[in-house]
XYZ file of C-alpha atoms in Angstrom:
589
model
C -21.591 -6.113 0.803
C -21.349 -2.134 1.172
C -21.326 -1.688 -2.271
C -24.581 -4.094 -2.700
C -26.588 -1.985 0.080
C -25.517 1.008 -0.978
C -27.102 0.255 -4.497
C -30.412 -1.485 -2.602
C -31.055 2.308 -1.103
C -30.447 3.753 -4.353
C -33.088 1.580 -6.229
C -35.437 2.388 -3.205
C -35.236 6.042 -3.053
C -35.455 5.837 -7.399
C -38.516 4.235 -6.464
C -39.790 6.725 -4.189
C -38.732 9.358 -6.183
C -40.379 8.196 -9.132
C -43.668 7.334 -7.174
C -43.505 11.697 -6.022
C -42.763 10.225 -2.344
C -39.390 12.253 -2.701
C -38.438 15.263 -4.688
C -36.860 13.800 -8.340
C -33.833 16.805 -7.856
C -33.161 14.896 -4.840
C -29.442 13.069 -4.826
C -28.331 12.269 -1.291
C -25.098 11.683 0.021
C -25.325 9.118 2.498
C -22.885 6.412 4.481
C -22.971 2.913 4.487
C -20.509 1.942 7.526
C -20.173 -1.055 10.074
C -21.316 -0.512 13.764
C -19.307 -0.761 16.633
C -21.212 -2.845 18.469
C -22.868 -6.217 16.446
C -26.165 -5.702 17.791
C -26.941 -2.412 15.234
C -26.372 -5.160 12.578
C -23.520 -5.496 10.344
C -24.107 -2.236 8.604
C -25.505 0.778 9.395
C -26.530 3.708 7.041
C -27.629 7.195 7.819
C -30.045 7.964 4.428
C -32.758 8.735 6.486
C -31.396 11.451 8.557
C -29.718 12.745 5.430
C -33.012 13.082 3.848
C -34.932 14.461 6.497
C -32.364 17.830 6.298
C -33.325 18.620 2.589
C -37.199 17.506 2.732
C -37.957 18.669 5.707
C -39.536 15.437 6.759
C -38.805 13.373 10.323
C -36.314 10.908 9.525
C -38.017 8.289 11.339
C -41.164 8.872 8.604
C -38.247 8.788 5.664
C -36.324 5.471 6.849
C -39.368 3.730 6.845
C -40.518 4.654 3.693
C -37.384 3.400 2.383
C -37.047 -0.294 4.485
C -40.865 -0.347 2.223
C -39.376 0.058 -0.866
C -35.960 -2.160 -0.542
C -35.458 -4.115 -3.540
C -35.628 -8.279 -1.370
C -32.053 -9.168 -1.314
C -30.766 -12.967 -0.499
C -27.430 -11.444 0.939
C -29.724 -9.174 3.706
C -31.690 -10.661 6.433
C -33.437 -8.173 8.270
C -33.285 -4.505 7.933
C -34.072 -2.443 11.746
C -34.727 1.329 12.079
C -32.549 2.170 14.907
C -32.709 5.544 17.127
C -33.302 8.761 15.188
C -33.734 7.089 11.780
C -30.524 4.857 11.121
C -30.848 2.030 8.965
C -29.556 -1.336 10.934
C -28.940 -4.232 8.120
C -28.215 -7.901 9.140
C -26.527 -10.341 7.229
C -28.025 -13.254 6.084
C -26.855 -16.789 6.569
C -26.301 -16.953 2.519
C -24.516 -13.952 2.283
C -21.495 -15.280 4.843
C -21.622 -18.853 2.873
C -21.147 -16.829 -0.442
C -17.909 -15.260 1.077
C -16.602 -18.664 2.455
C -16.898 -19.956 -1.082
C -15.756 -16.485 -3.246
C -12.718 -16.315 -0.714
C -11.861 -20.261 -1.669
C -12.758 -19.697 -5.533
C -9.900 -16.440 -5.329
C -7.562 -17.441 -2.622
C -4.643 -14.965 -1.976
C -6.374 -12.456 -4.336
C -9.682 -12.582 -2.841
C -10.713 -8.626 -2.824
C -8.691 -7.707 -5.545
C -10.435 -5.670 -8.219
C -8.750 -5.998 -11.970
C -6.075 -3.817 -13.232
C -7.012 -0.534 -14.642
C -10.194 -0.476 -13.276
C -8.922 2.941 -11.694
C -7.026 5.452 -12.075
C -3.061 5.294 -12.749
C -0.542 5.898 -10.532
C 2.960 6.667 -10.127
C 4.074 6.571 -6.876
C 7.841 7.733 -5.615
C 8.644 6.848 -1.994
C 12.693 6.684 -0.322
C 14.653 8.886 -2.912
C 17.280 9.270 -0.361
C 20.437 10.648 -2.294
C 22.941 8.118 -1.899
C 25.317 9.446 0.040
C 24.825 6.895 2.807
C 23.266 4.258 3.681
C 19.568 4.051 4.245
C 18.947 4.542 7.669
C 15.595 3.733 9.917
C 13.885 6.849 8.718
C 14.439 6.027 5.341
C 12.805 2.126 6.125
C 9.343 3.640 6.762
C 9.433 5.545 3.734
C 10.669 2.075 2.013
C 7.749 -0.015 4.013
C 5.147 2.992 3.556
C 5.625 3.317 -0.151
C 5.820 -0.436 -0.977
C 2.418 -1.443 0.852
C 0.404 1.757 -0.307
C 1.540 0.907 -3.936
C 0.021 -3.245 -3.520
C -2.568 -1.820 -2.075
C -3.570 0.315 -4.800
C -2.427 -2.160 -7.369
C -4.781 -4.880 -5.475
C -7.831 -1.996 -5.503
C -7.364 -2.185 -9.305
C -5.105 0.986 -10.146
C -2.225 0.802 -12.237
C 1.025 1.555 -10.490
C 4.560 2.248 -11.356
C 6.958 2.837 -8.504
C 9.793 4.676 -8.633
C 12.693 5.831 -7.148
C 14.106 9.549 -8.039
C 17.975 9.361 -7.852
C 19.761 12.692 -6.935
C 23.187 12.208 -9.009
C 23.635 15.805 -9.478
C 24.264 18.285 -7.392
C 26.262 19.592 -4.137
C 25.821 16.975 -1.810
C 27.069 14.382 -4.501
C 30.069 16.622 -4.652
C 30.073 16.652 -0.976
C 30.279 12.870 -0.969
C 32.628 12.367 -3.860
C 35.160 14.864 -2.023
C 34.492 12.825 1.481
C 35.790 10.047 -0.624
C 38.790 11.280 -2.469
C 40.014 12.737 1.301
C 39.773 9.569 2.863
C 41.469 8.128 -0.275
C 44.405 10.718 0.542
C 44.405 8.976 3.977
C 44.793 5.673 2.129
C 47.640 6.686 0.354
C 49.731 7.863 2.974
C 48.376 11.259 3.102
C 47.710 13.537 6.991
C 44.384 15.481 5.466
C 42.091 17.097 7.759
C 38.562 15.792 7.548
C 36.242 18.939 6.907
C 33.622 19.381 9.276
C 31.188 19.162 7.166
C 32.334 15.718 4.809
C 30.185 12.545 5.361
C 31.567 10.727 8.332
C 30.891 6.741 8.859
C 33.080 3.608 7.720
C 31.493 3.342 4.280
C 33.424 6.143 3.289
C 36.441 4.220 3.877
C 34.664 1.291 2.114
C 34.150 2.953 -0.952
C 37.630 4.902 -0.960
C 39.573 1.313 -1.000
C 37.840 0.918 -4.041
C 38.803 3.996 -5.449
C 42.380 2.992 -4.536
C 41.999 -0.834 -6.157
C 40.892 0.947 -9.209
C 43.035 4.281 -9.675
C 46.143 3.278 -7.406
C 47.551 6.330 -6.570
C 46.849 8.395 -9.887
C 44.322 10.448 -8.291
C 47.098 11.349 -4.927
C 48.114 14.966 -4.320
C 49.804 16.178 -1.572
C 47.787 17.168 1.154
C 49.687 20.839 1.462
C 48.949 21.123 -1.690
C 44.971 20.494 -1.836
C 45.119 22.494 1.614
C 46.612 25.675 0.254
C 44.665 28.711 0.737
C 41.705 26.591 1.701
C 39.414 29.226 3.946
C 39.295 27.986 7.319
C 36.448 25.565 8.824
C 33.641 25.943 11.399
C 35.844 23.912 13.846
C 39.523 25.435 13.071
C 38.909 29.634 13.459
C 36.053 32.018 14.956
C 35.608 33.494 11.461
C 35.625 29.828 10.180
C 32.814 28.830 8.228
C 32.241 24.938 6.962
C 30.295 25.868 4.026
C 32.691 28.053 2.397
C 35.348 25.270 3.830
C 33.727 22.583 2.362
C 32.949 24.368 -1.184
C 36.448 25.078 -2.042
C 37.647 21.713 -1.089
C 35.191 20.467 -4.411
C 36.499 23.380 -6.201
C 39.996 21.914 -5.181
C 39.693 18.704 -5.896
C 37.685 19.329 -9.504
C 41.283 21.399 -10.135
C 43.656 18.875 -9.310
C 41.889 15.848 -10.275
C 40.873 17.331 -13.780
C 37.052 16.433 -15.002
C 38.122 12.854 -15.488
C 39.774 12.312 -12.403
C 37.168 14.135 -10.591
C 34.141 11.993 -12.401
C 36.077 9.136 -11.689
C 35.706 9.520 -7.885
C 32.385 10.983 -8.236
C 31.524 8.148 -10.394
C 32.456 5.328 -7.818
C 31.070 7.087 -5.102
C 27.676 6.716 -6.709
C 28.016 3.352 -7.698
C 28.605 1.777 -5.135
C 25.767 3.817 -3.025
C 23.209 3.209 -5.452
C 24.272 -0.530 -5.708
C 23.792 -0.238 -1.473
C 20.817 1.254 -1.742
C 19.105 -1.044 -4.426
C 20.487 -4.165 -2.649
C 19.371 -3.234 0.893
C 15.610 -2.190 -0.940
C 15.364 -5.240 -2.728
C 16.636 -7.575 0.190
C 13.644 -5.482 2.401
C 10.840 -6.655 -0.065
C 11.057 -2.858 -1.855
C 11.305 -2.956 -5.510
C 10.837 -0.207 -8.016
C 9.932 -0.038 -11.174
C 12.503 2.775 -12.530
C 15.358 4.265 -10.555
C 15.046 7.525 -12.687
C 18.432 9.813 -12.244
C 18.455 13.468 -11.847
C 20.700 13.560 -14.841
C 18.356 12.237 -17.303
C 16.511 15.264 -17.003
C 19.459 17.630 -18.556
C 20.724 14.561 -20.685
C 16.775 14.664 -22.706
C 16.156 18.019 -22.384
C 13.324 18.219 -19.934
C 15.272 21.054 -17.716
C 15.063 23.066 -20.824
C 11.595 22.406 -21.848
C 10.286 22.856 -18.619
C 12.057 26.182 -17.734
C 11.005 27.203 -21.860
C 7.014 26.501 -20.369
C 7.193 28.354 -17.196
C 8.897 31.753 -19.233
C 5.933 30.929 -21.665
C 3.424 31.266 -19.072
C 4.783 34.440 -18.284
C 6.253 33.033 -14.680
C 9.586 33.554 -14.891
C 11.583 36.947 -14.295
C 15.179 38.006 -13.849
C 16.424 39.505 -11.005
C 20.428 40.122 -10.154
C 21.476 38.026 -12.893
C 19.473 34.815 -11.509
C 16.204 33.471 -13.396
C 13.088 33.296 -10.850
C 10.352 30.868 -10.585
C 7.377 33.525 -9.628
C 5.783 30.844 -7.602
C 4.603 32.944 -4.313
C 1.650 34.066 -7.365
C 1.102 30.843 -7.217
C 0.979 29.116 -3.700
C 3.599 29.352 -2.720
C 5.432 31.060 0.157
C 8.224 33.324 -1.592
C 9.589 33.118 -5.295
C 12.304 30.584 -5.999
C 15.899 30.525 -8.358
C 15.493 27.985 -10.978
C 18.939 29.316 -12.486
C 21.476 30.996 -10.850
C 23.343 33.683 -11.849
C 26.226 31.749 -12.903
C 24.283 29.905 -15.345
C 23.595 26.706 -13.464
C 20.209 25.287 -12.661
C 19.116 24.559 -8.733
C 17.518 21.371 -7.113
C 14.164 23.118 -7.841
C 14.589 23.404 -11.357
C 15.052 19.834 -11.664
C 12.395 19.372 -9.411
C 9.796 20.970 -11.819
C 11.631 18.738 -15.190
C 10.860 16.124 -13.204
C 7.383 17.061 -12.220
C 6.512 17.512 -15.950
C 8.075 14.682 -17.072
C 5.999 11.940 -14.594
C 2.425 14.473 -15.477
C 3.727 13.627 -19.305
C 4.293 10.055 -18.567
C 1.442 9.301 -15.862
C -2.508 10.253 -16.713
C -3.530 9.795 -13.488
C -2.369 10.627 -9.888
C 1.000 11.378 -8.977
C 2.011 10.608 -5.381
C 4.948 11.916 -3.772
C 5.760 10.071 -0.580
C 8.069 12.449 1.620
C 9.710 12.417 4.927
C 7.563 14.502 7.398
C 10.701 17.310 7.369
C 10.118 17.425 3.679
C 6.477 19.580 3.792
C 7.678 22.727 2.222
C 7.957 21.022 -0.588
C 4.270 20.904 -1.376
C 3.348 23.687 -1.719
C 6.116 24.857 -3.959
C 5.426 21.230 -6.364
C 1.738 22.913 -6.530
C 3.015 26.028 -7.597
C 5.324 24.469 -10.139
C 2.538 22.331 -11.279
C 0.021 25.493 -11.885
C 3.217 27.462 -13.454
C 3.242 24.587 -16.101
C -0.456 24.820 -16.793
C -1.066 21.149 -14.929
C -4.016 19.880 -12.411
C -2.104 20.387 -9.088
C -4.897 18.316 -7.495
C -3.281 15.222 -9.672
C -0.315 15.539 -6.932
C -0.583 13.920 -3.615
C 1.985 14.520 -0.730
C 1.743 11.995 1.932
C 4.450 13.195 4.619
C 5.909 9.836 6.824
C 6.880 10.960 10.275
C 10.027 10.176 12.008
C 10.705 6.562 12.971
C 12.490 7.008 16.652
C 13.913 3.335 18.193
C 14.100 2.529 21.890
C 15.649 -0.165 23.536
C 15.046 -1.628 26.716
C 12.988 1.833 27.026
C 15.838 4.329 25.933
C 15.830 6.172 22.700
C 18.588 5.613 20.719
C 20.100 8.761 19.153
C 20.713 9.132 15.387
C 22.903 11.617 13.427
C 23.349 11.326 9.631
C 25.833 13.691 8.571
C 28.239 12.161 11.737
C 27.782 8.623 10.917
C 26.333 8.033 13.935
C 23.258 6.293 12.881
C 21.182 2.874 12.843
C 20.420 1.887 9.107
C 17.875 -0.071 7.975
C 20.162 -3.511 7.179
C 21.384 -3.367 10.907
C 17.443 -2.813 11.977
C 16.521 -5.586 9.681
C 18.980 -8.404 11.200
C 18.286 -7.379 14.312
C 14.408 -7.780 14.127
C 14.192 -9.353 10.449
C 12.167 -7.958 7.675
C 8.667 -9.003 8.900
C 8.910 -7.576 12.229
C 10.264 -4.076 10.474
C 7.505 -4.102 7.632
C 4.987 -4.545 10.046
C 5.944 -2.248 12.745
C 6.680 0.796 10.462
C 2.630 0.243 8.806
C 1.000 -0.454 11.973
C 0.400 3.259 12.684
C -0.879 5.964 10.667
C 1.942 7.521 8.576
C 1.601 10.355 9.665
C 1.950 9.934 13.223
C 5.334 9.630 14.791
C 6.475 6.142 15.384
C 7.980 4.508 18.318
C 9.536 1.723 17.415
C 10.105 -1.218 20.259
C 12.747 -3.314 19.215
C 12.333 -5.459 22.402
C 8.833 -6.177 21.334
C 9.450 -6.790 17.619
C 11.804 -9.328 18.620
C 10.131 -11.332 20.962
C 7.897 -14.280 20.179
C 4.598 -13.648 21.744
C 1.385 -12.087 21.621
C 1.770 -9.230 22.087
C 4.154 -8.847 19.058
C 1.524 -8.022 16.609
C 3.569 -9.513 13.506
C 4.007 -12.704 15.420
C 0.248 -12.825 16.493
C -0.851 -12.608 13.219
C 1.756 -14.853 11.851
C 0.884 -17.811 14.653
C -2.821 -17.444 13.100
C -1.338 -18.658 9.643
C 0.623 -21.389 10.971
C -1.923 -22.383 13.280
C -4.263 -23.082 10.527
C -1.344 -24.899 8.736
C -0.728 -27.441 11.616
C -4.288 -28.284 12.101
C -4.301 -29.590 8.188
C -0.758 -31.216 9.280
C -2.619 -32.642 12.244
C -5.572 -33.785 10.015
C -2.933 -35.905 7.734
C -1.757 -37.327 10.455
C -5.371 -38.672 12.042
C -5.637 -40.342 8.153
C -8.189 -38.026 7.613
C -8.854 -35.843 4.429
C -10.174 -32.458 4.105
C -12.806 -32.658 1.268
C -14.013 -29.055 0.105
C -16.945 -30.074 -1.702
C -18.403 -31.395 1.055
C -17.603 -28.545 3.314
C -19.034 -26.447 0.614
C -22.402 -27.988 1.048
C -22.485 -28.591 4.726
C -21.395 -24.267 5.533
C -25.106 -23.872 6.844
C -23.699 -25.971 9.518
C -21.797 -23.313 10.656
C -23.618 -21.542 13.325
C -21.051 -20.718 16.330
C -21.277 -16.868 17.087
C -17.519 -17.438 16.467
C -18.180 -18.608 12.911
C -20.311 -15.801 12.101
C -17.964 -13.343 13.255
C -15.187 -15.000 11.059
C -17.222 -14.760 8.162
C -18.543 -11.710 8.676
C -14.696 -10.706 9.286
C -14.155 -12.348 5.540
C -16.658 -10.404 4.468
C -15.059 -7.018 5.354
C -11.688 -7.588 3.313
C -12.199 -6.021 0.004
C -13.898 -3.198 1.774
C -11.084 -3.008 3.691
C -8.952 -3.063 0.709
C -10.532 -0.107 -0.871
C -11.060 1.809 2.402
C -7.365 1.295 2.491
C -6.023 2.454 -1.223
C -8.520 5.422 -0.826
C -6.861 6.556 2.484
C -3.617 5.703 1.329
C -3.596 3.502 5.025
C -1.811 0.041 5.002
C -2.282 0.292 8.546
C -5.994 -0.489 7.811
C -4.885 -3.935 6.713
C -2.545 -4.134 9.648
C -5.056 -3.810 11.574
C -7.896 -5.698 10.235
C -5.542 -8.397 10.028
C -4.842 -8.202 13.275
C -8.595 -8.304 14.400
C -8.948 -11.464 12.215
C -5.995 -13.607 13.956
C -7.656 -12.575 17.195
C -11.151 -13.842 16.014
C -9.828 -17.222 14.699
C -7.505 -17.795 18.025
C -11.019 -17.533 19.748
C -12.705 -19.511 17.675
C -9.509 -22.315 17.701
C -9.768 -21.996 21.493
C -13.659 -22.500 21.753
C -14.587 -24.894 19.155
C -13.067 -28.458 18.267
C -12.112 -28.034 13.998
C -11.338 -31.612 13.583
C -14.528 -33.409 15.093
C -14.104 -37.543 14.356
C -17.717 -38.288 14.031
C -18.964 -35.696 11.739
C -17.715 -34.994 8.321
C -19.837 -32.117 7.114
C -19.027 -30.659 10.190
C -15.060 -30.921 10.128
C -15.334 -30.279 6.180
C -17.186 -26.968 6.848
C -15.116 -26.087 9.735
C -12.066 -26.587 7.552
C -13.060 -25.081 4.879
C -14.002 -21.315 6.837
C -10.358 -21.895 8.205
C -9.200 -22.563 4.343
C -10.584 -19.071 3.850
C -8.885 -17.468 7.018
C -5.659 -18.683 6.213
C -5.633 -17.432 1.950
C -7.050 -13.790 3.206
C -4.178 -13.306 6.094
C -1.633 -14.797 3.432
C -2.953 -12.319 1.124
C -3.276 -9.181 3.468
C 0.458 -10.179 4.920
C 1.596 -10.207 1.192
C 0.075 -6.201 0.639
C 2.330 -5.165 3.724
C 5.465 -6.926 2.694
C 5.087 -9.744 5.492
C 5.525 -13.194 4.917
C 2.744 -15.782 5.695
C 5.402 -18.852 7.406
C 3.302 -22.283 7.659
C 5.195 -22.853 10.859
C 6.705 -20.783 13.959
């Protein structure tokens, strides 16, 4: 319907600029929105005032001139000037029966424009490094990701989802060492856990299988691995757990040999990836491509992107170490893409893998970090202007925290110590609906306090639930018409929807009405908790409406027919809005 006024005003002011009413040089850009409150009509659109700034005309005078000229339109009923010169448009009766029926004719996908009628996409959300589970903070990542990418893929882009797996680098040594010392503890061993090793039982988890697999091939003794060790943070003053932690890898690496070493490592990251995957996939998030850090050294993209950046002239060496001159570029301070022993940082991959997805993906490229994560942006521009690429083409939504409180107290959260909630234990303690819903249901990036009280109860003020009880509500009153021996007969309704005159009706139409505006309001401000909340607004409008008005009337078919069939087309578009946000549509509660 916005789409169909906004083209009505553009035929009128072609008209008035062809009759010399309006300059020709004239384009305006104007806004087509709905009013808050129903009596400004169902849209409003401020043309005239636009106008009046660059023709130096009243805007009263202009919006008039243009109601004269509106092309007559079945799907508009009246058109009002309204205060200083907005344009007030109304409905008409045919235009909410036309949504009743397009809404029956599409069902779920009612709103949904075709694939590839926009831009591509390539969207990477979570890319936690598996060293752990995925914890609550990773979740609304997971949820964020997963209903932005439906959401574009229902406005009509083309989107591949993926999942960037860090598989090389320190922290993967920091895990597989974790590992093998625990392992040593399996064995028989007394090691002393550095201060800096990943804590948590998983760690044990995944050393037991290091010790069904190896035995006790990979067992040293611990005096041995501990031997001229510097000391850590915790054990001296002087102490220092990087330095600690570092020379345990280098340690292990030497006693294990590459092979034994790449066996732990290997097993380490199998069985976190396999974690991670299931837990995803169990929470309704599924990628396209879990790309790994390694490919990028394994096809020679590291190379070729470091060979473009020195060809650009953006490279320099400095105290043995290869620079990134990216502070000429946007960013705050040049970066190391190799260091001085030869070996390339995170950043360097980081660029390899920026090239690679602008290579692969024509279109937008949207990078959807943790709120902690914001100095990478402008360093991904940089690297993206270094390699002679569009850095508008990258987007970086940032997710804020996730914090949880229970019966009103916050419940604390520490990675590194193990001390954390992850996402399965959120998920069976609220299921996935509740957690899918709740991590949308606010802007992204707005910190979220998440109420585990509320997501678990059953009542209205659950949002989930409420929206939920709408579906299944609709659901029992076809069981209930079954059971009165009655039959719901769509062609009928279809005829009889001018019989549908309730304020309450309108308002569900016009509600209907809203969705794929909604849809591409949504994709265009990357905001599933648009749909959250429209959805929302829509359950409330049909509990009204259930509340005021009988649906199944015995003495007058066209009546019930109609009635059911405007329910018909509440029930496909909250199936099909739950489905964008991960959130299943249950047929009863």
């Amino acid at each position: 319907m916005r789409a169909h006024i906004e083209e009505l005003i553009h035929q009128a002011v072609g008209y008035l600029k062809r009759d010399g009413n309006l300059p020709r040089d004239v384009e305006p850009v104007f806004q087509v929105d709905q009013p808050r409150d129903p009596a400004h009509g169902d849209y409003a659109c401020n043309i005239a005032l636009i106008l009046a700034r660059t023709v130096g005309r009243k805007p009263r005078e202009i919006a008039e001139m243009i109601v004269e000229r509106l092309p007559g339109s079945k799907r508009v009923r009246q058109v009002d000037i309204a205060g200083p010169g907005f344009l007030n448009f109304f409905a008409s009766d045919h235009h909410l029966r036309t949504v009743v029926r397009e809404v029956l004719g599409a069902g779920e996908r009612y709103g949904h424009q075709r694939p590839g009628d926009k831009e591509d996409v390539l969207a990477e959300y979570v890319s936690a490094n598996p060293t752990g589970p995925l914890h609550v903070g990773h979740g609304r990542g997971a949820a964020y990701g997963a209903s932005v990418s439906a959401i574009l893929a229902a406005a009509g882009h083309r989107v591949t989802r993926e999942y960037y797996v860090n598989d090389h680098g320190r922290q993967m040594d920091i895990l597989a060492t974790s590992v093998w010392i625990r392992y040593l503890e399996l064995c028989g061993e007394s090691p002393r856990f550095p201060d800096n090793g990943y804590r948590g039982d998983y760690i044990y988890d995944i050393a037991r299988t290091v010790r069904s697999r190896r035995g006790d091939k990979l067992r040293h003794p611990w005096r041995v691995v501990s031997d001229g060790i510097p000391p850590d943070a915790s054990e001296a003053d002087d102490g220092d757990k990087e330095a600690h932690i570092d020379a345990l890898i280098a340690r292990a690496r030497e006693l294990l040999g590459e092979r034994g070493y790449r066996s732990c490592f290997g097993i380490a990251l199998e069985t976190m990836l396999a974690d991670i995957r299931e837990d995803l996939e169990e929470f309704g998030v599924v990628f396209d491509r879990w790309f790994s850090e390694r490919e990028l050294d394994d096809s020679g993209a590291l190379e070729r992107a470091l060979q473009r950046l020195e060809a650009g002239g953006w490279t320099y060496i400095e105290n043995g170490a290869r620079w990134f001159r990216s502070s000429a570029l946007g960013d705050d301070k040049d970066r190391v893409v190799v260091r001085e022993n030869g070996r390339t940082t995170y950043f360097a991959s980081d660029i390899a893998y920026l090239l690679d997805k602008l290579e692969r993906c024509p279109g937008k490229l949207i990078y959807i970090f943790g709120a902690d994560h914001h100095g990478y942006v402008p360093r991904l521009k940089a690297a993206a202007r270094g390699l002679g690429e569009d850095p508008d083409r990258l987007e970086f939504p940032l997710v804020q925290f996730a914090v949880l409180y229970r019966g009103g107290e916050k419940i604390q959260m520490s990675t590194r110590s193990g001390e954390f909630t992850t996402l399965r234990q959120l998920r069976e303690e609220v299921g996935n609906d509740a957690a899918r819903y709740f991590y949308i249901m606010r802007s992204h990036d707005q910190h979220l306090d998440f109420d585990l009280d509320l997501a678990k109860s059953r009542a209205n003020e659950n949002p989930v639930f409420y929206i939920q009880y709408a579906h299944a509500r609709i659901h029992s009153i076809f069981r209930q018409l079954d059971g009165r021996g009655m039959k719901h007969n769509p062609a009928i309704g279809d005829a009889a929807l001018k019989r549908l005159t309730e304020d309450h009706e309108r308002a569900l139409m016009q509600a209907l009405g809203r969705w794929p505006e909604i849809i591409e309001a949504a994709a265009r401000r990357r905001a599933p908790h648009d749909v959250a909340h429209y959805l929302h607004d829509l359950a409330g409008q049909f509990h009204t409406y259930y509340n005021a008005v009988a649906i199944l009337v015995d003495d007058d078919d066209d009546l019930r027919n109609a009635r059911l069939n405007l329910i018909s087309a509440v029930r496909h578009v909250i199936a099909g809005g739950l489905a964008l946000i991960g959130v299943d549509a249950p047929e009863q509660m």
